[in-house]
Amino acid sequence: MLYVSTNKKAPSLNFSQAIFANLAPDGGLYMPEKINTIDSKLLAELSSLSFKELCLEIGEVLLKDSLDKDFLKQTIDNSLTFHAPLLRMSEDLSALELFHGPTCAFKDFAAQFMAKLMVGLRNNQPMTILVATSGDTGSAIAQAFWNLPNVKVCLLYPAGYVSPVQEKQLTSFNNNVTSFKVNGNFDDCQALVKQAFADQKLSHDLGLVSANSINLARLIPQIFYYFSAYAQMPKNNAAVIAVPSGNFGNLTAGLIAKRMGLPVNNFIACTNANDVVPRYLKTGDYSPAMMQHTISNAMDVAKPSNFTRVQFLYENSVEALREDLSGFSYTDEQTKLAIREVFDKYKYIVCPHSAIGYLGLQDGIKVLKSKHDSKKNYHGIFLCTAHPAKFPESVEPIIQQKIKVPDSLAESQNRIGNVHMLNNSFEELKNKLISA
Ligand SMILES: *Cc1c(COP(=O)(O)O)cnc(C)c1O
């Protein structure tokens, strides 16, 4: 199976090449040239499988002709050691908890899988993982590659724009991990990383590898958990899944799952004030605005890099996309009210990102019912993308209660790792990367 650039002007690559190629030379991102579909027999069996078994079955379909079966099994066994439980909140509402990994955000699925996959494919050739983070990616990646042989990790995060808990986490790694606190916002961090990859010599000399969601490897385990959500939900209802989105990797994985045959009626793209995608769905005009800072900081992305993959899947047709996807954006005020509402109604604590998913789900289902059949039984699932204990300063004043901190998170808060200040300058980054 070959992997093609979303811009269609670069040579196609095999799986391993696509994983290590970062951006395609034409500026596009890699996608499978064909998305394999699952048969109804397997779909019916999913509910009887363990999470790892389910991942392997879906992975074998997705990566047939791309990856050796035994290697896939070993990679899944060694990385996907935590679950994605679907928590039933009411008859027609569930929360997919994606924060049971070591850094308490959904990015752990992608990071853990990618680390084991890359180290396995790389045959001990040295590599430097370079990653820009809006909050959660950096820790998940650092945790996954920490102390692995022949790997260095450099992560860039925007000074002042991550939560205090996130910052402690991001700076808790040592040995082969270095964190850079960048004088700029996330888009600046992302631009610096892109410049580094565009510098052929630097990229070659350091064996630079991207761990951002432009890397196809990250999408794979995210595809798995959508199938797991389906396996856990009541089957006589039509599934609607709301995805809190920033860079749109998570939603891309959901749409690929749907293309593979996952029976989801609709997806809902839920954003904070950085609403380029909901506006596009409304107007057909894709026009990124300035980045805005919000309390759902991991979604503060003005130019979501993965959206090109979504457009590729739908051949740039906004009409076709609207059949599967609607979009809604919310203010910080609305987000806070939603945290309170979920707590009052369900005694459940959500992080600000997940709260936006909850809001989008309500509005999305309302619109579906008004457009189609008001009596149709939908089962709404919103993704809980991070544990609320990562954002106590936002959440605790709203619920007037302390949040219990998971052990792995508490432990990271007491470690001191390698951290350097960095101006928003590519030359400076380059020098530091060479000396790291
Ligand atoms: C990264 C992140 C998101 C956004 O996910 P994308 O795949 O970038 O759209 C949402 N919530 C949390 C908590 C995150 O860390």
CSV table of C-alpha atoms and ligand atoms in Angstrom, one decimal:
chain,number,residue,atom,x,y,z
A,1,MET,CA,0.0,0.0,0.0
A,2,LEU,CA,1.3,3.5,-0.9
A,3,TYR,CA,0.9,6.7,1.0
A,4,VAL,CA,0.2,9.9,-1.0
A,5,SER,CA,0.6,13.6,-0.2
A,6,THR,CA,-2.6,15.6,0.3
A,7,ASN,CA,-1.2,18.1,-2.2
A,8,LYS,CA,-0.8,15.3,-4.8
A,9,LYS,CA,2.4,16.7,-6.2
A,10,ALA,CA,5.0,14.5,-4.3
A,11,PRO,CA,6.1,10.9,-4.9
A,12,SER,CA,4.1,8.3,-3.1
A,13,LEU,CA,5.9,6.4,-0.2
A,14,ASN,CA,5.6,3.2,1.6
A,15,PHE,CA,4.4,3.2,5.2
A,16,SER,CA,7.7,3.4,6.9
A,17,GLN,CA,8.9,6.1,4.6
A,18,ALA,CA,5.7,8.1,5.2
A,19,ILE,CA,6.2,7.8,9.0
A,20,PHE,CA,9.7,9.3,8.9
A,21,ALA,CA,9.1,11.8,6.1
A,22,ASN,CA,7.4,14.5,8.1
A,23,LEU,CA,5.9,16.9,5.6
A,24,ALA,CA,5.8,15.8,2.0
A,25,PRO,CA,8.1,17.8,-0.3
A,26,ASP,CA,5.1,19.5,-1.8
A,27,GLY,CA,4.0,20.7,1.6
A,28,GLY,CA,1.2,18.2,2.0
A,29,LEU,CA,0.6,15.5,4.6
A,30,TYR,CA,0.7,11.8,3.9
A,31,MET,CA,-2.5,9.8,3.7
A,32,PRO,CA,-3.1,6.2,2.7
A,33,GLU,CA,-4.0,6.1,-1.0
A,34,LYS,CA,-6.9,3.8,-0.2
A,35,ILE,CA,-8.8,3.3,3.1
A,36,ASN,CA,-9.5,-0.4,3.7
A,37,THR,CA,-13.0,-1.2,5.0
A,38,ILE,CA,-14.0,-3.7,7.7
A,39,ASP,CA,-16.6,-6.3,7.1
A,40,SER,CA,-19.9,-6.6,9.0
A,41,LYS,CA,-18.8,-9.8,10.7
A,42,LEU,CA,-15.8,-8.1,12.3
A,43,LEU,CA,-18.0,-5.1,13.2
A,44,ALA,CA,-20.5,-7.4,15.0
A,45,GLU,CA,-17.6,-9.2,16.9
A,46,LEU,CA,-16.0,-6.0,18.2
A,47,SER,CA,-18.0,-5.9,21.5
A,48,SER,CA,-16.6,-9.3,22.5
A,49,LEU,CA,-13.0,-8.3,22.2
A,50,SER,CA,-10.6,-6.8,24.7
A,51,PHE,CA,-9.2,-3.3,23.9
A,52,LYS,CA,-5.9,-4.7,22.6
A,53,GLU,CA,-7.6,-7.4,20.6
A,54,LEU,CA,-9.9,-4.8,19.0
A,55,CYS,CA,-6.9,-2.6,18.2
A,56,LEU,CA,-5.2,-5.5,16.5
A,57,GLU,CA,-8.2,-6.4,14.4
A,58,ILE,CA,-8.7,-2.9,13.2
A,59,GLY,CA,-5.0,-2.3,12.8
A,60,GLU,CA,-4.7,-5.4,10.6
A,61,VAL,CA,-7.4,-4.1,8.3
A,62,LEU,CA,-6.0,-0.6,8.2
A,63,LEU,CA,-2.4,-1.6,7.8
A,64,LYS,CA,-2.8,-4.7,5.6
A,65,ASP,CA,0.0,-4.5,3.1
A,66,SER,CA,1.8,-1.8,5.2
A,67,LEU,CA,3.1,-3.5,8.3
A,68,ASP,CA,4.0,-6.9,9.4
A,69,LYS,CA,1.3,-8.5,11.5
A,70,ASP,CA,3.6,-9.8,14.3
A,71,PHE,CA,5.3,-6.4,14.5
A,72,LEU,CA,1.9,-4.7,14.7
A,73,LYS,CA,0.8,-7.0,17.5
A,74,GLN,CA,4.0,-6.4,19.4
A,75,THR,CA,3.7,-2.7,19.0
A,76,ILE,CA,0.1,-2.7,20.3
A,77,ASP,CA,0.9,-5.0,23.2
A,78,ASN,CA,3.8,-2.7,24.3
A,79,SER,CA,2.0,0.6,23.9
A,80,LEU,CA,-1.7,0.5,24.3
A,81,THR,CA,-1.7,-0.7,27.9
A,82,PHE,CA,-4.5,1.6,29.1
A,83,HIS,CA,-8.2,1.8,28.0
A,84,ALA,CA,-10.7,4.1,26.6
A,85,PRO,CA,-13.8,3.4,28.7
A,86,LEU,CA,-17.1,4.7,27.5
A,87,LEU,CA,-18.9,6.1,30.6
A,88,ARG,CA,-22.7,6.0,30.3
A,89,MET,CA,-24.1,9.4,31.7
A,90,SER,CA,-27.7,8.9,30.7
A,91,GLU,CA,-29.8,6.8,28.3
A,92,ASP,CA,-28.6,8.8,25.2
A,93,LEU,CA,-25.4,10.3,26.4
A,94,SER,CA,-21.9,8.9,27.0
A,95,ALA,CA,-18.4,10.3,27.6
A,96,LEU,CA,-15.4,8.5,26.0
A,97,GLU,CA,-12.7,8.9,28.6
A,98,LEU,CA,-9.4,9.2,26.8
A,99,PHE,CA,-7.3,10.4,29.7
A,100,HIS,CA,-6.2,7.1,31.3
A,101,GLY,CA,-2.7,7.1,29.9
A,102,PRO,CA,0.5,8.2,31.8
A,103,THR,CA,0.1,12.0,31.0
A,104,CYS,CA,-3.7,12.0,31.4
A,105,ALA,CA,-4.6,13.3,27.9
A,106,PHE,CA,-5.7,11.4,24.8
A,107,LYS,CA,-2.4,12.2,23.2
A,108,ASP,CA,-0.9,9.3,25.2
A,109,PHE,CA,-2.5,6.8,22.8
A,110,ALA,CA,-0.8,8.4,19.8
A,111,ALA,CA,2.5,9.0,21.6
A,112,GLN,CA,3.0,5.6,23.1
A,113,PHE,CA,2.1,3.8,19.9
A,114,MET,CA,4.2,6.0,17.8
A,115,ALA,CA,7.3,5.7,20.0
A,116,LYS,CA,7.2,1.9,19.9
A,117,LEU,CA,6.5,1.9,16.2
A,118,MET,CA,9.3,4.3,15.3
A,119,VAL,CA,11.9,2.7,17.5
A,120,GLY,CA,11.0,-0.7,16.0
A,121,LEU,CA,11.1,0.6,12.4
A,122,ARG,CA,14.3,2.6,12.8
A,123,ASN,CA,16.7,-0.2,13.6
A,124,ASN,CA,18.6,1.8,16.2
A,125,GLN,CA,19.5,4.6,13.7
A,126,PRO,CA,19.7,7.8,15.9
A,127,MET,CA,16.9,10.2,15.6
A,128,THR,CA,15.8,13.5,17.2
A,129,ILE,CA,12.1,14.0,17.8
A,130,LEU,CA,11.1,17.6,17.4
A,131,VAL,CA,7.7,18.6,18.6
A,132,ALA,CA,5.7,21.8,19.1
A,133,THR,CA,3.1,21.6,21.8
A,134,SER,CA,0.0,23.6,22.7
A,135,GLY,CA,0.0,21.9,26.1
A,136,ASP,CA,-0.5,18.1,26.1
A,137,THR,CA,1.4,16.7,23.1
A,138,GLY,CA,4.8,17.6,24.4
A,139,SER,CA,4.4,15.7,27.7
A,140,ALA,CA,2.8,12.7,26.0
A,141,ILE,CA,5.7,12.5,23.4
A,142,ALA,CA,8.4,13.1,26.0
A,143,GLN,CA,6.9,10.4,28.3
A,144,ALA,CA,6.7,7.9,25.4
A,145,PHE,CA,10.3,8.4,24.2
A,146,TRP,CA,11.9,9.2,27.6
A,147,ASN,CA,15.1,7.1,28.1
A,148,LEU,CA,14.6,5.1,24.9
A,149,PRO,CA,18.0,4.3,23.2
A,150,ASN,CA,19.3,6.4,20.3
A,151,VAL,CA,16.5,9.0,20.6
A,152,LYS,CA,16.6,12.6,21.6
A,153,VAL,CA,13.5,14.6,22.2
A,154,CYS,CA,13.2,18.4,21.9
A,155,LEU,CA,9.9,20.0,22.7
A,156,LEU,CA,8.8,23.6,22.2
A,157,TYR,CA,6.0,25.1,24.2
A,158,PRO,CA,4.7,28.7,24.3
A,159,ALA,CA,5.6,30.6,27.4
A,160,GLY,CA,2.6,31.7,29.4
A,161,TYR,CA,0.1,29.8,27.3
A,162,VAL,CA,0.1,26.4,29.0
A,163,SER,CA,-1.5,25.7,32.3
A,164,PRO,CA,0.7,25.5,35.4
A,165,VAL,CA,0.2,21.8,35.8
A,166,GLN,CA,0.9,21.3,32.1
A,167,GLU,CA,4.1,23.4,32.4
A,168,LYS,CA,5.4,21.3,35.3
A,169,GLN,CA,4.7,18.2,33.3
A,170,LEU,CA,6.4,19.6,30.2
A,171,THR,CA,9.5,20.4,32.2
A,172,SER,CA,9.7,17.2,34.2
A,173,PHE,CA,11.8,15.2,31.9
A,174,ASN,CA,15.6,14.8,31.8
A,175,ASN,CA,18.3,12.7,30.2
A,176,ASN,CA,17.3,12.5,26.5
A,177,VAL,CA,14.5,15.1,26.7
A,178,THR,CA,15.0,18.9,26.5
A,179,SER,CA,12.1,21.4,26.8
A,180,PHE,CA,12.3,24.8,25.2
A,181,LYS,CA,10.1,27.6,26.6
A,182,VAL,CA,9.4,29.8,23.6
A,183,ASN,CA,8.8,33.5,23.7
A,184,GLY,CA,5.8,33.3,21.4
A,185,ASN,CA,2.5,31.4,20.9
A,186,PHE,CA,1.8,27.9,19.7
A,187,ASP,CA,1.6,28.9,16.0
A,188,ASP,CA,5.1,30.4,16.5
A,189,CYS,CA,6.3,27.1,18.0
A,190,GLN,CA,4.8,25.2,15.1
A,191,ALA,CA,6.4,27.6,12.6
A,192,LEU,CA,9.8,27.1,14.1
A,193,VAL,CA,9.4,23.4,13.9
A,194,LYS,CA,8.4,23.6,10.3
A,195,GLN,CA,11.4,25.7,9.5
A,196,ALA,CA,13.7,23.1,11.1
A,197,PHE,CA,12.2,20.4,9.0
A,198,ALA,CA,12.5,22.5,5.9
A,199,ASP,CA,16.3,23.0,6.6
A,200,GLN,CA,17.4,19.9,4.7
A,201,LYS,CA,20.9,19.8,6.2
A,202,LEU,CA,19.8,20.2,9.8
A,203,SER,CA,17.0,17.7,9.3
A,204,HIS,CA,19.4,15.2,7.8
A,205,ASP,CA,22.3,15.8,10.3
A,206,LEU,CA,20.1,15.4,13.4
A,207,GLY,CA,17.8,12.7,11.9
A,208,LEU,CA,14.8,15.0,12.7
A,209,VAL,CA,11.5,13.3,13.1
A,210,SER,CA,8.2,14.9,13.6
A,211,ALA,CA,5.9,13.8,16.4
A,212,ASN,CA,3.2,16.4,15.8
A,213,SER,CA,-0.1,15.2,14.5
A,214,ILE,CA,1.2,15.8,10.9
A,215,ASN,CA,2.7,12.4,11.5
A,216,LEU,CA,0.5,9.7,10.2
A,217,ALA,CA,1.5,7.3,12.9
A,218,ARG,CA,-0.3,9.3,15.5
A,219,LEU,CA,-3.6,9.0,13.8
A,220,ILE,CA,-3.6,5.2,13.9
A,221,PRO,CA,-4.3,4.4,17.5
A,222,GLN,CA,-6.9,7.2,17.5
A,223,ILE,CA,-8.8,5.4,14.8
A,224,PHE,CA,-8.8,2.3,17.1
A,225,TYR,CA,-10.6,4.0,20.0
A,226,TYR,CA,-13.4,5.2,17.9
A,227,PHE,CA,-14.1,1.6,17.1
A,228,SER,CA,-13.8,0.8,20.8
A,229,ALA,CA,-16.4,3.5,21.6
A,230,TYR,CA,-18.8,1.9,19.1
A,231,ALA,CA,-18.2,-1.5,20.6
A,232,GLN,CA,-19.2,-0.2,24.0
A,233,MET,CA,-22.3,1.8,23.0
A,234,PRO,CA,-25.9,0.7,22.8
A,235,LYS,CA,-26.4,-0.7,19.3
A,236,ASN,CA,-30.0,0.3,18.5
A,237,ASN,CA,-29.2,4.0,18.4
A,238,ALA,CA,-27.4,6.1,15.8
A,239,ALA,CA,-24.1,7.3,17.0
A,240,VAL,CA,-23.1,11.0,17.0
A,241,ILE,CA,-19.6,11.8,18.1
A,242,ALA,CA,-18.5,15.2,19.3
A,243,VAL,CA,-14.7,15.9,19.1
A,244,PRO,CA,-13.1,18.9,20.9
A,245,SER,CA,-10.7,20.0,18.2
A,246,GLY,CA,-7.6,22.2,17.8
A,247,ASN,CA,-5.2,20.8,15.2
A,248,PHE,CA,-7.9,18.4,14.0
A,249,GLY,CA,-5.9,15.2,14.2
A,250,ASN,CA,-8.4,13.5,16.5
A,251,LEU,CA,-11.3,14.4,14.2
A,252,THR,CA,-9.3,13.2,11.1
A,253,ALA,CA,-8.9,9.8,12.8
A,254,GLY,CA,-12.7,9.7,13.4
A,255,LEU,CA,-13.5,10.4,9.8
A,256,ILE,CA,-11.0,7.8,8.7
A,257,ALA,CA,-12.8,5.3,11.0
A,258,LYS,CA,-16.1,6.2,9.4
A,259,ARG,CA,-14.6,5.7,6.0
A,260,MET,CA,-13.4,2.3,7.2
A,261,GLY,CA,-17.0,1.4,8.0
A,262,LEU,CA,-17.6,2.6,11.5
A,263,PRO,CA,-21.3,3.2,11.8
A,264,VAL,CA,-21.4,6.8,13.0
A,265,ASN,CA,-24.2,9.0,11.8
A,266,ASN,CA,-22.4,12.3,12.3
A,267,PHE,CA,-19.3,13.9,13.7
A,268,ILE,CA,-19.3,17.3,15.4
A,269,ALA,CA,-16.3,19.5,15.3
A,270,CYS,CA,-16.3,21.5,18.5
A,271,THR,CA,-13.9,24.4,18.9
A,272,ASN,CA,-13.3,27.4,21.2
A,273,ALA,CA,-13.0,30.9,19.7
A,274,ASN,CA,-10.5,29.5,17.2
A,275,ASP,CA,-13.4,28.7,14.9
A,276,VAL,CA,-12.0,28.5,11.4
A,277,VAL,CA,-13.5,25.1,10.8
A,278,PRO,CA,-17.1,25.8,12.1
A,279,ARG,CA,-17.0,29.0,10.0
A,280,TYR,CA,-15.9,27.0,6.9
A,281,LEU,CA,-18.7,24.5,7.4
A,282,LYS,CA,-21.2,27.4,7.6
A,283,THR,CA,-19.9,29.6,4.8
A,284,GLY,CA,-17.7,27.4,2.6
A,285,ASP,CA,-14.9,29.9,3.0
A,286,TYR,CA,-11.7,28.8,4.7
A,287,SER,CA,-10.2,31.8,6.2
A,288,PRO,CA,-7.9,31.4,9.3
A,289,ALA,CA,-8.1,34.3,11.8
A,290,MET,CA,-5.6,35.4,14.4
A,291,MET,CA,-5.1,32.9,17.2
A,292,GLN,CA,-7.1,33.6,20.3
A,293,HIS,CA,-6.1,32.4,23.8
A,294,THR,CA,-8.8,30.6,25.7
A,295,ILE,CA,-9.1,28.4,28.8
A,296,SER,CA,-9.2,25.3,26.5
A,297,ASN,CA,-5.6,26.1,25.6
A,298,ALA,CA,-4.7,22.8,23.9
A,299,MET,CA,-7.2,23.8,21.2
A,300,ASP,CA,-5.8,27.3,20.7
A,301,VAL,CA,-4.9,26.7,17.1
A,302,ALA,CA,-5.7,29.2,14.3
A,303,LYS,CA,-4.4,27.2,11.4
A,304,PRO,CA,-5.2,23.5,12.1
A,305,SER,CA,-2.6,21.5,10.2
A,306,ASN,CA,-4.6,18.3,9.9
A,307,PHE,CA,-7.6,20.0,8.2
A,308,THR,CA,-5.9,19.4,4.9
A,309,ARG,CA,-6.3,15.7,5.5
A,310,VAL,CA,-10.0,16.2,6.1
A,311,GLN,CA,-10.3,18.1,2.9
A,312,PHE,CA,-8.4,15.4,1.1
A,313,LEU,CA,-10.8,12.8,2.4
A,314,TYR,CA,-13.8,14.8,1.1
A,315,GLU,CA,-12.0,15.9,-2.1
A,316,ASN,CA,-12.3,19.6,-1.1
A,317,SER,CA,-16.1,19.4,-1.2
A,318,VAL,CA,-17.7,21.3,1.6
A,319,GLU,CA,-21.1,19.9,0.6
A,320,ALA,CA,-19.8,16.3,1.0
A,321,LEU,CA,-18.1,17.2,4.3
A,322,ARG,CA,-21.4,18.7,5.6
A,323,GLU,CA,-23.1,15.3,5.2
A,324,ASP,CA,-20.8,13.8,7.8
A,325,LEU,CA,-19.7,16.8,9.9
A,326,SER,CA,-21.2,19.9,11.6
A,327,GLY,CA,-19.2,22.4,13.6
A,328,PHE,CA,-19.8,24.7,16.6
A,329,SER,CA,-17.6,27.1,18.5
A,330,TYR,CA,-17.9,28.3,22.1
A,331,THR,CA,-16.7,31.2,24.3
A,332,ASP,CA,-14.9,30.7,27.6
A,333,GLU,CA,-18.0,31.8,29.4
A,334,GLN,CA,-20.1,29.1,27.7
A,335,THR,CA,-17.3,26.6,28.5
A,336,LYS,CA,-17.4,27.4,32.2
A,337,LEU,CA,-21.2,27.1,32.3
A,338,ALA,CA,-20.9,23.7,30.7
A,339,ILE,CA,-18.4,22.5,33.3
A,340,ARG,CA,-20.9,23.5,35.9
A,341,GLU,CA,-23.9,22.0,34.1
A,342,VAL,CA,-22.2,18.6,33.7
A,343,PHE,CA,-21.2,18.6,37.3
A,344,ASP,CA,-24.7,19.5,38.5
A,345,LYS,CA,-26.5,17.1,36.2
A,346,TYR,CA,-24.2,14.1,36.2
A,347,LYS,CA,-21.8,14.7,39.2
A,348,TYR,CA,-19.1,14.4,36.6
A,349,ILE,CA,-16.0,16.7,36.3
A,350,VAL,CA,-14.9,17.6,32.8
A,351,CYS,CA,-11.9,19.6,31.6
A,352,PRO,CA,-12.5,22.8,29.6
A,353,HIS,CA,-11.8,20.9,26.3
A,354,SER,CA,-14.2,18.1,27.0
A,355,ALA,CA,-16.8,20.7,28.1
A,356,ILE,CA,-16.7,22.1,24.6
A,357,GLY,CA,-17.3,18.6,23.3
A,358,TYR,CA,-20.3,18.3,25.5
A,359,LEU,CA,-21.7,21.7,24.3
A,360,GLY,CA,-21.1,20.8,20.6
A,361,LEU,CA,-22.9,17.5,21.1
A,362,GLN,CA,-26.1,19.1,22.4
A,363,ASP,CA,-26.2,21.6,19.6
A,364,GLY,CA,-25.2,19.1,17.0
A,365,ILE,CA,-28.0,16.7,17.9
A,366,LYS,CA,-30.5,19.5,18.1
A,367,VAL,CA,-29.6,20.5,14.5
A,368,LEU,CA,-29.7,16.9,13.3
A,369,LYS,CA,-33.2,16.4,14.8
A,370,SER,CA,-34.5,19.6,13.2
A,371,LYS,CA,-33.0,18.8,9.8
A,372,HIS,CA,-34.0,15.1,9.6
A,373,ASP,CA,-36.1,13.2,12.0
A,374,SER,CA,-37.0,14.7,15.3
A,375,LYS,CA,-37.9,11.2,16.7
A,376,LYS,CA,-34.7,9.5,15.7
A,377,ASN,CA,-32.9,7.9,18.6
A,378,TYR,CA,-29.4,9.2,18.7
A,379,HIS,CA,-26.7,8.2,21.1
A,380,GLY,CA,-24.4,11.1,21.7
A,381,ILE,CA,-20.7,10.5,22.7
A,382,PHE,CA,-18.4,13.4,23.6
A,383,LEU,CA,-14.7,12.8,23.8
A,384,CYS,CA,-13.1,13.6,27.1
A,385,THR,CA,-9.6,14.6,25.9
A,386,ALA,CA,-7.9,15.4,29.1
A,387,HIS,CA,-8.3,14.7,32.9
A,388,PRO,CA,-9.7,17.8,34.6
A,389,ALA,CA,-6.9,17.7,37.2
A,390,LYS,CA,-4.6,19.1,34.5
A,391,PHE,CA,-6.7,22.4,34.7
A,392,PRO,CA,-7.5,22.9,38.4
A,393,GLU,CA,-7.2,26.8,38.1
A,394,SER,CA,-10.1,26.8,35.6
A,395,VAL,CA,-12.2,23.9,36.9
A,396,GLU,CA,-12.0,24.0,40.7
A,397,PRO,CA,-13.5,27.5,41.2
A,398,ILE,CA,-16.5,26.5,39.0
A,399,ILE,CA,-17.3,23.2,40.9
A,400,GLN,CA,-16.1,24.6,44.3
A,401,GLN,CA,-14.3,21.4,44.9
A,402,LYS,CA,-10.8,19.9,44.8
A,403,ILE,CA,-10.1,17.5,42.0
A,404,LYS,CA,-8.4,14.3,42.8
A,405,VAL,CA,-5.1,14.1,41.0
A,406,PRO,CA,-4.2,10.8,39.3
A,407,ASP,CA,-0.9,9.3,40.6
A,408,SER,CA,1.1,9.6,37.4
A,409,LEU,CA,0.2,13.3,37.1
A,410,ALA,CA,1.0,13.9,40.8
A,411,GLU,CA,4.4,12.3,40.3
A,412,SER,CA,5.3,14.5,37.3
A,413,GLN,CA,4.6,17.6,39.3
A,414,ASN,CA,7.6,16.9,41.6
A,415,ARG,CA,10.2,16.2,39.0
A,416,ILE,CA,12.7,18.8,37.7
A,417,GLY,CA,13.9,18.3,34.2
A,418,ASN,CA,15.9,20.0,31.4
A,419,VAL,CA,14.4,23.3,30.3
A,420,HIS,CA,15.8,26.3,28.3
A,421,MET,CA,14.3,29.7,27.3
A,422,LEU,CA,14.1,30.3,23.6
A,423,ASN,CA,13.4,33.4,21.6
A,424,ASN,CA,11.1,33.1,18.6
A,425,SER,CA,14.1,32.8,16.3
A,426,PHE,CA,15.0,29.9,14.0
A,427,GLU,CA,18.7,30.6,14.2
A,428,GLU,CA,18.6,30.3,18.0
A,429,LEU,CA,16.7,27.1,17.8
A,430,LYS,CA,19.1,25.7,15.3
A,431,ASN,CA,22.1,26.4,17.5
A,432,LYS,CA,20.4,24.9,20.5
A,433,LEU,CA,19.3,21.8,18.6
A,434,ILE,CA,22.9,21.2,17.4
A,435,SER,CA,24.2,21.5,20.9
A,436,ALA,CA,21.4,19.6,22.7
B,1,LIG,C1,-4.6,18.2,21.7
B,1,LIG,C2,-5.9,18.4,22.4
B,1,LIG,C3,-7.1,18.7,21.8
B,1,LIG,C4,-7.2,18.9,20.3
B,1,LIG,O1,-6.9,17.8,19.6
B,1,LIG,P1,-6.6,17.8,18.0
B,1,LIG,O2,-6.3,16.5,17.6
B,1,LIG,O3,-5.4,18.7,17.9
B,1,LIG,O4,-7.8,18.5,17.3
B,1,LIG,C5,-8.2,18.7,22.6
B,1,LIG,N1,-8.2,18.6,23.9
B,1,LIG,C6,-7.0,18.3,24.5
B,1,LIG,C7,-7.1,18.1,26.0
B,1,LIG,C8,-5.8,18.2,23.8
B,1,LIG,O5,-4.7,18.0,24.5
